[in-house]
Amino acid sequence: MAALSRELGIDLGTFNTQIAEGNQILVQEPTIVAIVTDELKLVEYGTTALGMLGRVPESIEVVRPLRNGVIAEYELTEKFLNILVRKVTGPTLFFRPRLLITVPYGVTSIERRAVLEAGLGAGGREVNLISQPLAAAIGIDLP
């Protein structure tokens, strides 16, 4: 069963989110969502939501769910991640992917737990966290 599951690396950043598999970047979107304020219903995300910034009626709000590398709006972050993971894996999540998500250096255990829970809520079978400096060192093949 592990051979059928995908392994995805997610760089969940304040301004951009990237999803990679192996050495290939599959998705690169701005970390921004547009929501209907009364219902907290997600309307648009990524590049489309960025284009809506400052051009929407009062009933729609454009929000960045992460601030300073940390989750500020948990539900919106989970919905955003869920959309991006489904965009990569397809509509069926029978074999849910394993996720490796980066977190900034020096975040608290509560903030790490929020990222972990958001990854699980987004459809990850197993979620591991790695600090961004360590991920960068691995990315450039440092010993």
mmCIF file of N, CA and C in Angstrom:
data_model
loop_
_atom_site.group_PDB
_atom_site.id
_atom_site.type_symbol
_atom_site.label_atom_id
_atom_site.label_comp_id
_atom_site.label_asym_id
_atom_site.label_seq_id
_atom_site.Cartn_x
_atom_site.Cartn_y
_atom_site.Cartn_z
ATOM 1 N N MET A 1 0.804 -1.189 0.000
ATOM 2 C CA MET A 1 0.000 0.000 0.000
ATOM 3 C C MET A 1 0.852 1.260 0.000
ATOM 4 N N ALA A 2 2.025 1.230 0.576
ATOM 5 C CA ALA A 2 2.894 2.398 0.620
ATOM 6 C C ALA A 2 3.376 2.790 -0.765
ATOM 7 N N ALA A 3 3.481 1.822 -1.683
ATOM 8 C CA ALA A 3 3.935 2.131 -3.034
ATOM 9 C C ALA A 3 2.886 2.931 -3.799
ATOM 10 N N LEU A 4 1.617 2.797 -3.433
ATOM 11 C CA LEU A 4 0.557 3.518 -4.118
ATOM 12 C C LEU A 4 0.354 4.924 -3.567
ATOM 13 N N SER A 5 0.863 5.189 -2.388
ATOM 14 C CA SER A 5 0.692 6.484 -1.752
ATOM 15 C C SER A 5 1.764 7.452 -2.250
ATOM 16 N N ARG A 6 1.421 8.719 -2.321
ATOM 17 C CA ARG A 6 2.371 9.738 -2.757
ATOM 18 C C ARG A 6 3.000 10.400 -1.538
ATOM 19 N N GLU A 7 4.192 10.900 -1.719
ATOM 20 C CA GLU A 7 4.891 11.641 -0.673
ATOM 21 C C GLU A 7 5.101 13.062 -1.177
ATOM 22 N N LEU A 8 4.530 14.020 -0.485
ATOM 23 C CA LEU A 8 4.568 15.406 -0.912
ATOM 24 C C LEU A 8 5.275 16.263 0.124
ATOM 25 N N GLY A 9 6.079 17.184 -0.353
ATOM 26 C CA GLY A 9 6.711 18.169 0.508
ATOM 27 C C GLY A 9 5.992 19.495 0.343
ATOM 28 N N ILE A 10 5.620 20.119 1.446
ATOM 29 C CA ILE A 10 4.873 21.375 1.402
ATOM 30 C C ILE A 10 5.654 22.454 2.129
ATOM 31 N N ASP A 11 5.941 23.537 1.408
ATOM 32 C CA ASP A 11 6.535 24.719 2.022
ATOM 33 C C ASP A 11 5.401 25.705 2.234
ATOM 34 N N LEU A 12 4.881 25.720 3.439
ATOM 35 C CA LEU A 12 3.743 26.559 3.786
ATOM 36 C C LEU A 12 4.273 27.900 4.250
ATOM 37 N N GLY A 13 4.358 28.840 3.329
ATOM 38 C CA GLY A 13 4.942 30.134 3.646
ATOM 39 C C GLY A 13 3.904 31.209 3.843
ATOM 40 N N THR A 14 4.337 32.342 4.370
ATOM 41 C CA THR A 14 3.441 33.455 4.623
ATOM 42 C C THR A 14 2.910 34.045 3.323
ATOM 43 N N PHE A 15 3.746 34.116 2.297
ATOM 44 C CA PHE A 15 3.324 34.731 1.039
ATOM 45 C C PHE A 15 3.091 33.716 -0.073
ATOM 46 N N ASN A 16 3.870 32.635 -0.132
ATOM 47 C CA ASN A 16 3.702 31.621 -1.167
ATOM 48 C C ASN A 16 3.742 30.233 -0.551
ATOM 49 N N THR A 17 2.969 29.332 -1.141
ATOM 50 C CA THR A 17 2.960 27.938 -0.732
ATOM 51 C C THR A 17 3.370 27.101 -1.929
ATOM 52 N N GLN A 18 4.302 26.180 -1.702
ATOM 53 C CA GLN A 18 4.772 25.293 -2.769
ATOM 54 C C GLN A 18 4.563 23.855 -2.341
ATOM 55 N N ILE A 19 4.174 23.024 -3.303
ATOM 56 C CA ILE A 19 4.069 21.594 -3.069
ATOM 57 C C ILE A 19 4.989 20.916 -4.071
ATOM 58 N N ALA A 20 5.869 20.051 -3.550
ATOM 59 C CA ALA A 20 6.842 19.362 -4.391
ATOM 60 C C ALA A 20 6.743 17.867 -4.172
ATOM 61 N N GLU A 21 7.111 17.145 -5.218
ATOM 62 C CA GLU A 21 7.209 15.691 -5.143
ATOM 63 C C GLU A 21 8.520 15.323 -5.814
ATOM 64 N N GLY A 22 9.428 14.738 -5.050
ATOM 65 C CA GLY A 22 10.757 14.466 -5.591
ATOM 66 C C GLY A 22 11.481 15.787 -5.822
ATOM 67 N N ASN A 23 11.988 15.984 -7.030
ATOM 68 C CA ASN A 23 12.691 17.219 -7.370
ATOM 69 C C ASN A 23 11.828 18.167 -8.185
ATOM 70 N N GLN A 24 10.542 17.926 -8.256
ATOM 71 C CA GLN A 24 9.657 18.702 -9.112
ATOM 72 C C GLN A 24 8.642 19.480 -8.276
ATOM 73 N N ILE A 25 8.525 20.780 -8.553
ATOM 74 C CA ILE A 25 7.510 21.595 -7.897
ATOM 75 C C ILE A 25 6.219 21.429 -8.677
ATOM 76 N N LEU A 26 5.180 20.934 -8.000
ATOM 77 C CA LEU A 26 3.911 20.661 -8.650
ATOM 78 C C LEU A 26 2.961 21.850 -8.593
ATOM 79 N N VAL A 27 2.947 22.555 -7.467
ATOM 80 C CA VAL A 27 2.043 23.687 -7.276
ATOM 81 C C VAL A 27 2.802 24.805 -6.584
ATOM 82 N N GLN A 28 2.611 26.015 -7.087
ATOM 83 C CA GLN A 28 3.169 27.198 -6.432
ATOM 84 C C GLN A 28 2.093 28.273 -6.487
ATOM 85 N N GLU A 29 1.503 28.574 -5.350
ATOM 86 C CA GLU A 29 0.388 29.519 -5.263
ATOM 87 C C GLU A 29 0.647 30.518 -4.132
ATOM 88 N N PRO A 30 0.153 31.743 -4.286
ATOM 89 C CA PRO A 30 0.193 32.682 -3.166
ATOM 90 C C PRO A 30 -0.687 32.177 -2.024
ATOM 91 N N THR A 31 -0.240 32.357 -0.801
ATOM 92 C CA THR A 31 -0.993 31.913 0.373
ATOM 93 C C THR A 31 -1.991 32.997 0.743
ATOM 94 N N ILE A 32 -3.097 33.001 0.023
ATOM 95 C CA ILE A 32 -4.137 33.998 0.236
ATOM 96 C C ILE A 32 -5.468 33.396 -0.196
ATOM 97 N N VAL A 33 -6.524 33.707 0.539
ATOM 98 C CA VAL A 33 -7.849 33.181 0.217
ATOM 99 C C VAL A 33 -8.873 34.308 0.267
ATOM 100 N N ALA A 34 -9.937 34.148 -0.512
ATOM 101 C CA ALA A 34 -11.069 35.069 -0.483
ATOM 102 C C ALA A 34 -12.252 34.318 0.116
ATOM 103 N N ILE A 35 -12.893 34.923 1.102
ATOM 104 C CA ILE A 35 -13.992 34.255 1.792
ATOM 105 C C ILE A 35 -15.217 35.171 1.847
ATOM 106 N N VAL A 36 -16.383 34.549 1.946
ATOM 107 C CA VAL A 36 -17.604 35.283 2.240
ATOM 108 C C VAL A 36 -17.609 35.487 3.749
ATOM 109 N N THR A 37 -17.630 36.732 4.198
ATOM 110 C CA THR A 37 -17.434 37.025 5.617
ATOM 111 C C THR A 37 -18.539 36.496 6.509
ATOM 112 N N ASP A 38 -19.780 36.475 6.035
ATOM 113 C CA ASP A 38 -20.883 36.012 6.883
ATOM 114 C C ASP A 38 -20.811 34.517 7.157
ATOM 115 N N GLU A 39 -20.422 33.735 6.148
ATOM 116 C CA GLU A 39 -20.470 32.273 6.251
ATOM 117 C C GLU A 39 -19.109 31.614 6.435
ATOM 118 N N LEU A 40 -18.025 32.377 6.322
ATOM 119 C CA LEU A 40 -16.653 31.842 6.302
ATOM 120 C C LEU A 40 -16.505 30.771 5.224
ATOM 121 N N LYS A 41 -17.153 30.996 4.086
ATOM 122 C CA LYS A 41 -17.086 30.077 2.953
ATOM 123 C C LYS A 41 -15.974 30.533 2.013
ATOM 124 N N LEU A 42 -15.091 29.605 1.659
ATOM 125 C CA LEU A 42 -13.978 29.906 0.771
ATOM 126 C C LEU A 42 -14.495 30.090 -0.649
ATOM 127 N N VAL A 43 -14.191 31.237 -1.257
ATOM 128 C CA VAL A 43 -14.654 31.535 -2.608
ATOM 129 C C VAL A 43 -13.541 31.279 -3.617
ATOM 130 N N GLU A 44 -12.379 31.844 -3.385
ATOM 131 C CA GLU A 44 -11.219 31.695 -4.267
ATOM 132 C C GLU A 44 -9.960 31.564 -3.431
ATOM 133 N N TYR A 45 -8.881 31.129 -4.072
ATOM 134 C CA TYR A 45 -7.603 30.964 -3.388
ATOM 135 C C TYR A 45 -6.471 31.267 -4.349
ATOM 136 N N GLY A 46 -5.300 31.474 -3.826
ATOM 137 C CA GLY A 46 -4.093 31.617 -4.629
ATOM 138 C C GLY A 46 -4.071 32.857 -5.507
ATOM 139 N N THR A 47 -3.654 32.669 -6.758
ATOM 140 C CA THR A 47 -3.471 33.768 -7.695
ATOM 141 C C THR A 47 -4.776 34.521 -7.946
ATOM 142 N N THR A 48 -5.865 33.805 -8.047
ATOM 143 C CA THR A 48 -7.163 34.446 -8.277
ATOM 144 C C THR A 48 -7.543 35.336 -7.100
ATOM 145 N N ALA A 49 -7.346 34.864 -5.880
ATOM 146 C CA ALA A 49 -7.656 35.661 -4.689
ATOM 147 C C ALA A 49 -6.728 36.862 -4.587
ATOM 148 N N LEU A 50 -5.485 36.705 -5.005
ATOM 149 C CA LEU A 50 -4.537 37.819 -4.986
ATOM 150 C C LEU A 50 -4.995 38.913 -5.946
ATOM 151 N N GLY A 51 -5.540 38.511 -7.088
ATOM 152 C CA GLY A 51 -6.075 39.485 -8.037
ATOM 153 C C GLY A 51 -7.316 40.194 -7.520
ATOM 154 N N MET A 52 -8.011 39.583 -6.586
ATOM 155 C CA MET A 52 -9.220 40.178 -6.013
ATOM 156 C C MET A 52 -8.902 41.175 -4.910
ATOM 157 N N LEU A 53 -7.666 41.220 -4.458
ATOM 158 C CA LEU A 53 -7.279 42.070 -3.329
ATOM 159 C C LEU A 53 -7.591 43.541 -3.631
ATOM 160 N N GLY A 54 -8.450 44.144 -2.817
ATOM 161 C CA GLY A 54 -8.823 45.539 -2.994
ATOM 162 C C GLY A 54 -9.901 45.775 -4.019
ATOM 163 N N ARG A 55 -10.430 44.730 -4.646
ATOM 164 C CA ARG A 55 -11.420 44.881 -5.708
ATOM 165 C C ARG A 55 -12.700 44.100 -5.446
ATOM 166 N N VAL A 56 -13.008 43.817 -4.211
ATOM 167 C CA VAL A 56 -14.159 42.978 -3.897
ATOM 168 C C VAL A 56 -15.181 43.772 -3.095
ATOM 169 N N PRO A 57 -16.443 43.352 -3.156
ATOM 170 C CA PRO A 57 -17.455 44.023 -2.318
ATOM 171 C C PRO A 57 -17.227 43.719 -0.839
ATOM 172 N N GLU A 58 -17.985 44.395 0.006
ATOM 173 C CA GLU A 58 -17.805 44.252 1.450
ATOM 174 C C GLU A 58 -18.170 42.871 1.961
ATOM 175 N N SER A 59 -18.981 42.136 1.206
ATOM 176 C CA SER A 59 -19.391 40.806 1.659
ATOM 177 C C SER A 59 -18.282 39.772 1.488
ATOM 178 N N ILE A 60 -17.262 40.090 0.703
ATOM 179 C CA ILE A 60 -16.129 39.174 0.481
ATOM 180 C C ILE A 60 -14.870 39.811 1.057
ATOM 181 N N GLU A 61 -14.110 39.016 1.784
ATOM 182 C CA GLU A 61 -12.873 39.495 2.386
ATOM 183 C C GLU A 61 -11.710 38.647 1.874
ATOM 184 N N VAL A 62 -10.616 39.311 1.536
ATOM 185 C CA VAL A 62 -9.404 38.616 1.094
ATOM 186 C C VAL A 62 -8.449 38.560 2.285
ATOM 187 N N VAL A 63 -8.045 37.323 2.670
ATOM 188 C CA VAL A 63 -7.309 37.103 3.916
ATOM 189 C C VAL A 63 -6.049 36.285 3.655
ATOM 190 N N ARG A 64 -4.988 36.615 4.374
ATOM 191 C CA ARG A 64 -3.794 35.764 4.409
ATOM 192 C C ARG A 64 -3.896 34.918 5.677
ATOM 193 N N PRO A 65 -4.070 33.587 5.533
ATOM 194 C CA PRO A 65 -4.279 32.750 6.722
ATOM 195 C C PRO A 65 -3.027 32.529 7.578
ATOM 196 N N LEU A 66 -1.851 32.878 7.063
ATOM 197 C CA LEU A 66 -0.619 32.760 7.842
ATOM 198 C C LEU A 66 -0.022 34.140 8.061
ATOM 199 N N ARG A 67 0.518 34.355 9.245
ATOM 200 C CA ARG A 67 1.208 35.601 9.545
ATOM 201 C C ARG A 67 2.531 35.261 10.218
ATOM 202 N N ASN A 68 3.602 35.825 9.700
ATOM 203 C CA ASN A 68 4.950 35.581 10.217
ATOM 204 C C ASN A 68 5.298 34.098 10.228
ATOM 205 N N GLY A 69 4.815 33.365 9.228
ATOM 206 C CA GLY A 69 5.124 31.946 9.114
ATOM 207 C C GLY A 69 4.317 31.039 10.010
ATOM 208 N N VAL A 70 3.359 31.591 10.744
ATOM 209 C CA VAL A 70 2.579 30.835 11.708
ATOM 210 C C VAL A 70 1.100 30.938 11.335
ATOM 211 N N ILE A 71 0.357 29.875 11.579
ATOM 212 C CA ILE A 71 -1.059 29.856 11.251
ATOM 213 C C ILE A 71 -1.812 30.857 12.123
ATOM 214 N N ALA A 72 -2.503 31.793 11.472
ATOM 215 C CA ALA A 72 -3.324 32.769 12.182
ATOM 216 C C ALA A 72 -4.803 32.407 12.070
ATOM 217 N N GLU A 73 -5.208 31.872 10.939
ATOM 218 C CA GLU A 73 -6.590 31.449 10.694
ATOM 219 C C GLU A 73 -6.559 29.954 10.404
ATOM 220 N N TYR A 74 -6.815 29.144 11.428
ATOM 221 C CA TYR A 74 -6.651 27.692 11.311
ATOM 222 C C TYR A 74 -7.577 27.075 10.271
ATOM 223 N N GLU A 75 -8.866 27.377 10.330
ATOM 224 C CA GLU A 75 -9.829 26.756 9.421
ATOM 225 C C GLU A 75 -9.544 27.117 7.975
ATOM 226 N N LEU A 76 -9.174 28.365 7.720
ATOM 227 C CA LEU A 76 -8.863 28.789 6.354
ATOM 228 C C LEU A 76 -7.593 28.115 5.851
ATOM 229 N N THR A 77 -6.616 27.956 6.729
ATOM 230 C CA THR A 77 -5.380 27.278 6.342
ATOM 231 C C THR A 77 -5.661 25.828 5.992
ATOM 232 N N GLU A 78 -6.490 25.166 6.786
ATOM 233 C CA GLU A 78 -6.826 23.766 6.521
ATOM 234 C C GLU A 78 -7.567 23.619 5.192
ATOM 235 N N LYS A 79 -8.517 24.512 4.924
ATOM 236 C CA LYS A 79 -9.254 24.470 3.656
ATOM 237 C C LYS A 79 -8.326 24.742 2.477
ATOM 238 N N PHE A 80 -7.431 25.715 2.635
ATOM 239 C CA PHE A 80 -6.476 26.060 1.576
ATOM 240 C C PHE A 80 -5.564 24.876 1.272
ATOM 241 N N LEU A 81 -5.017 24.254 2.315
ATOM 242 C CA LEU A 81 -4.159 23.079 2.121
ATOM 243 C C LEU A 81 -4.929 21.931 1.491
ATOM 244 N N ASN A 82 -6.174 21.725 1.908
ATOM 245 C CA ASN A 82 -6.992 20.660 1.361
ATOM 246 C C ASN A 82 -7.187 20.845 -0.147
ATOM 247 N N ILE A 83 -7.449 22.069 -0.569
ATOM 248 C CA ILE A 83 -7.627 22.347 -1.996
ATOM 249 C C ILE A 83 -6.345 22.069 -2.761
ATOM 250 N N LEU A 84 -5.209 22.502 -2.228
ATOM 251 C CA LEU A 84 -3.940 22.300 -2.941
ATOM 252 C C LEU A 84 -3.556 20.822 -3.001
ATOM 253 N N VAL A 85 -3.776 20.079 -1.914
ATOM 254 C CA VAL A 85 -3.443 18.648 -1.907
ATOM 255 C C VAL A 85 -4.336 17.911 -2.896
ATOM 256 N N ARG A 86 -5.620 18.250 -2.946
ATOM 257 C CA ARG A 86 -6.528 17.615 -3.903
ATOM 258 C C ARG A 86 -6.185 18.000 -5.337
ATOM 259 N N LYS A 87 -5.669 19.202 -5.526
ATOM 260 C CA LYS A 87 -5.244 19.643 -6.853
ATOM 261 C C LYS A 87 -4.100 18.761 -7.367
ATOM 262 N N VAL A 88 -3.235 18.348 -6.463
ATOM 263 C CA VAL A 88 -2.086 17.517 -6.832
ATOM 264 C C VAL A 88 -2.462 16.042 -6.944
ATOM 265 N N THR A 89 -3.216 15.536 -5.970
ATOM 266 C CA THR A 89 -3.495 14.101 -5.910
ATOM 267 C C THR A 89 -4.725 13.681 -6.691
ATOM 268 N N GLY A 90 -5.573 14.630 -7.042
ATOM 269 C CA GLY A 90 -6.815 14.281 -7.720
ATOM 270 C C GLY A 90 -7.963 14.237 -6.735
ATOM 271 N N PRO A 91 -9.179 14.056 -7.239
ATOM 272 C CA PRO A 91 -10.356 14.143 -6.373
ATOM 273 C C PRO A 91 -10.485 12.994 -5.375
ATOM 274 N N THR A 92 -10.003 11.829 -5.718
ATOM 275 C CA THR A 92 -10.144 10.692 -4.806
ATOM 276 C C THR A 92 -8.944 10.609 -3.875
ATOM 277 N N LEU A 93 -9.222 10.444 -2.606
ATOM 278 C CA LEU A 93 -8.144 10.320 -1.623
ATOM 279 C C LEU A 93 -8.188 8.939 -0.975
ATOM 280 N N PHE A 94 -8.376 7.903 -1.798
ATOM 281 C CA PHE A 94 -8.386 6.554 -1.261
ATOM 282 C C PHE A 94 -7.015 6.217 -0.679
ATOM 283 N N PHE A 95 -5.964 6.564 -1.417
ATOM 284 C CA PHE A 95 -4.600 6.429 -0.907
ATOM 285 C C PHE A 95 -4.115 7.829 -0.577
ATOM 286 N N ARG A 96 -4.285 8.215 0.656
ATOM 287 C CA ARG A 96 -3.927 9.565 1.067
ATOM 288 C C ARG A 96 -2.412 9.736 1.077
ATOM 289 N N PRO A 97 -1.923 10.928 0.747
ATOM 290 C CA PRO A 97 -0.474 11.151 0.667
ATOM 291 C C PRO A 97 0.166 11.343 2.035
ATOM 292 N N ARG A 98 1.454 11.059 2.093
ATOM 293 C CA ARG A 98 2.259 11.410 3.260
ATOM 294 C C ARG A 98 2.786 12.814 3.015
ATOM 295 N N LEU A 99 2.730 13.660 4.035
ATOM 296 C CA LEU A 99 3.112 15.059 3.884
ATOM 297 C C LEU A 99 4.306 15.401 4.767
ATOM 298 N N LEU A 100 5.205 16.189 4.224
ATOM 299 C CA LEU A 100 6.318 16.763 4.966
ATOM 300 C C LEU A 100 6.164 18.272 4.848
ATOM 301 N N ILE A 101 5.868 18.938 5.951
ATOM 302 C CA ILE A 101 5.562 20.368 5.939
ATOM 303 C C ILE A 101 6.650 21.127 6.685
ATOM 304 N N THR A 102 7.109 22.226 6.091
ATOM 305 C CA THR A 102 8.124 23.046 6.749
ATOM 306 C C THR A 102 7.474 24.011 7.729
ATOM 307 N N VAL A 103 8.185 24.260 8.820
ATOM 308 C CA VAL A 103 7.776 25.255 9.810
ATOM 309 C C VAL A 103 8.979 26.149 10.091
ATOM 310 N N PRO A 104 8.745 27.423 10.404
ATOM 311 C CA PRO A 104 9.859 28.313 10.701
ATOM 312 C C PRO A 104 10.630 27.863 11.931
ATOM 313 N N TYR A 105 11.891 28.233 11.983
ATOM 314 C CA TYR A 105 12.723 27.917 13.133
ATOM 315 C C TYR A 105 12.231 28.729 14.333
ATOM 316 N N GLY A 106 12.128 28.078 15.471
ATOM 317 C CA GLY A 106 11.783 28.774 16.700
ATOM 318 C C GLY A 106 10.301 28.877 16.988
ATOM 319 N N VAL A 107 9.463 28.146 16.253
ATOM 320 C CA VAL A 107 8.026 28.195 16.566
ATOM 321 C C VAL A 107 7.753 27.376 17.819
ATOM 322 N N THR A 108 6.691 27.703 18.498
ATOM 323 C CA THR A 108 6.347 26.999 19.727
ATOM 324 C C THR A 108 5.713 25.648 19.409
ATOM 325 N N SER A 109 5.596 24.828 20.424
ATOM 326 C CA SER A 109 4.993 23.507 20.225
ATOM 327 C C SER A 109 3.516 23.618 19.862
ATOM 328 N N ILE A 110 2.847 24.645 20.313
ATOM 329 C CA ILE A 110 1.442 24.849 19.971
ATOM 330 C C ILE A 110 1.308 25.199 18.496
ATOM 331 N N GLU A 111 2.206 26.035 17.996
ATOM 332 C CA GLU A 111 2.179 26.400 16.579
ATOM 333 C C GLU A 111 2.534 25.207 15.695
ATOM 334 N N ARG A 112 3.478 24.377 16.152
ATOM 335 C CA ARG A 112 3.810 23.156 15.412
ATOM 336 C C ARG A 112 2.611 22.215 15.378
ATOM 337 N N ARG A 113 1.904 22.114 16.494
ATOM 338 C CA ARG A 113 0.727 21.250 16.574
ATOM 339 C C ARG A 113 -0.372 21.733 15.620
ATOM 340 N N ALA A 114 -0.529 23.049 15.495
ATOM 341 C CA ALA A 114 -1.528 23.599 14.579
ATOM 342 C C ALA A 114 -1.208 23.238 13.135
ATOM 343 N N VAL A 115 0.062 23.301 12.751
ATOM 344 C CA VAL A 115 0.463 22.921 11.389
ATOM 345 C C VAL A 115 0.239 21.427 11.178
ATOM 346 N N LEU A 116 0.583 20.620 12.175
ATOM 347 C CA LEU A 116 0.383 19.175 12.099
ATOM 348 C C LEU A 116 -1.092 18.832 11.910
ATOM 349 N N GLU A 117 -1.957 19.443 12.703
ATOM 350 C CA GLU A 117 -3.397 19.193 12.608
ATOM 351 C C GLU A 117 -3.966 19.683 11.282
ATOM 352 N N ALA A 118 -3.468 20.812 10.785
ATOM 353 C CA ALA A 118 -3.930 21.315 9.490
ATOM 354 C C ALA A 118 -3.540 20.358 8.369
ATOM 355 N N GLY A 119 -2.349 19.774 8.454
ATOM 356 C CA GLY A 119 -1.919 18.797 7.455
ATOM 357 C C GLY A 119 -2.771 17.543 7.485
ATOM 358 N N LEU A 120 -3.109 17.079 8.667
ATOM 359 C CA LEU A 120 -3.975 15.903 8.784
ATOM 360 C C LEU A 120 -5.387 16.225 8.285
ATOM 361 N N GLY A 121 -5.873 17.419 8.605
ATOM 362 C CA GLY A 121 -7.197 17.826 8.158
ATOM 363 C C GLY A 121 -7.265 18.053 6.655
ATOM 364 N N ALA A 122 -6.122 18.327 6.048
ATOM 365 C CA ALA A 122 -6.074 18.555 4.600
ATOM 366 C C ALA A 122 -6.033 17.252 3.816
ATOM 367 N N GLY A 123 -6.000 16.121 4.504
ATOM 368 C CA GLY A 123 -6.031 14.849 3.792
ATOM 369 C C GLY A 123 -4.746 14.060 3.866
ATOM 370 N N GLY A 124 -3.809 14.468 4.686
ATOM 371 C CA GLY A 124 -2.561 13.724 4.824
ATOM 372 C C GLY A 124 -2.744 12.473 5.675
ATOM 373 N N ARG A 125 -2.197 11.363 5.198
ATOM 374 C CA ARG A 125 -2.249 10.113 5.977
ATOM 375 C C ARG A 125 -1.302 10.198 7.152
ATOM 376 N N GLU A 126 -0.134 10.739 6.894
ATOM 377 C CA GLU A 126 0.905 10.913 7.910
ATOM 378 C C GLU A 126 1.551 12.258 7.644
ATOM 379 N N VAL A 127 1.743 13.046 8.674
ATOM 380 C CA VAL A 127 2.322 14.377 8.526
ATOM 381 C C VAL A 127 3.565 14.480 9.391
ATOM 382 N N ASN A 128 4.666 14.887 8.785
ATOM 383 C CA ASN A 128 5.912 15.145 9.501
ATOM 384 C C ASN A 128 6.270 16.606 9.309
ATOM 385 N N LEU A 129 6.883 17.186 10.319
ATOM 386 C CA LEU A 129 7.288 18.587 10.262
ATOM 387 C C LEU A 129 8.798 18.682 10.235
ATOM 388 N N ILE A 130 9.309 19.671 9.499
ATOM 389 C CA ILE A 130 10.744 19.903 9.414
ATOM 390 C C ILE A 130 10.960 21.410 9.457
ATOM 391 N N SER A 131 11.995 21.845 10.163
ATOM 392 C CA SER A 131 12.248 23.287 10.238
ATOM 393 C C SER A 131 12.801 23.772 8.895
ATOM 394 N N GLN A 132 12.484 25.001 8.554
ATOM 395 C CA GLN A 132 12.870 25.545 7.253
ATOM 396 C C GLN A 132 14.379 25.592 7.033
ATOM 397 N N PRO A 133 15.205 25.964 8.017
ATOM 398 C CA PRO A 133 16.641 25.948 7.775
ATOM 399 C C PRO A 133 17.173 24.543 7.469
ATOM 400 N N LEU A 134 16.643 23.535 8.151
ATOM 401 C CA LEU A 134 17.065 22.158 7.890
ATOM 402 C C LEU A 134 16.628 21.714 6.493
ATOM 403 N N ALA A 135 15.418 22.084 6.093
ATOM 404 C CA ALA A 135 14.937 21.738 4.758
ATOM 405 C C ALA A 135 15.790 22.415 3.684
ATOM 406 N N ALA A 136 16.195 23.659 3.919
ATOM 407 C CA ALA A 136 17.040 24.362 2.975
ATOM 408 C C ALA A 136 18.411 23.713 2.865
ATOM 409 N N ALA A 137 18.965 23.260 3.992
ATOM 410 C CA ALA A 137 20.272 22.595 3.981
ATOM 411 C C ALA A 137 20.195 21.279 3.220
ATOM 412 N N ILE A 138 19.128 20.531 3.420
ATOM 413 C CA ILE A 138 18.952 19.276 2.678
ATOM 414 C C ILE A 138 18.785 19.569 1.201
ATOM 415 N N GLY A 139 18.072 20.655 0.871
ATOM 416 C CA GLY A 139 17.821 21.009 -0.517
ATOM 417 C C GLY A 139 19.083 21.345 -1.294
ATOM 418 N N ILE A 140 20.104 21.861 -0.636
ATOM 419 C CA ILE A 140 21.353 22.173 -1.338
ATOM 420 C C ILE A 140 22.439 21.149 -1.078
ATOM 421 N N ASP A 141 22.033 19.980 -0.582
ATOM 422 C CA ASP A 141 22.925 18.840 -0.378
ATOM 423 C C ASP A 141 24.058 19.084 0.611
ATOM 424 N N LEU A 142 23.782 19.823 1.691
ATOM 425 C CA LEU A 142 24.778 19.959 2.755
ATOM 426 C C LEU A 142 24.817 18.655 3.552
ATOM 427 N N PRO A 143 25.997 18.270 4.046
ATOM 428 C CA PRO A 143 26.066 17.021 4.826
ATOM 429 C C PRO A 143 25.360 17.175 6.170
#
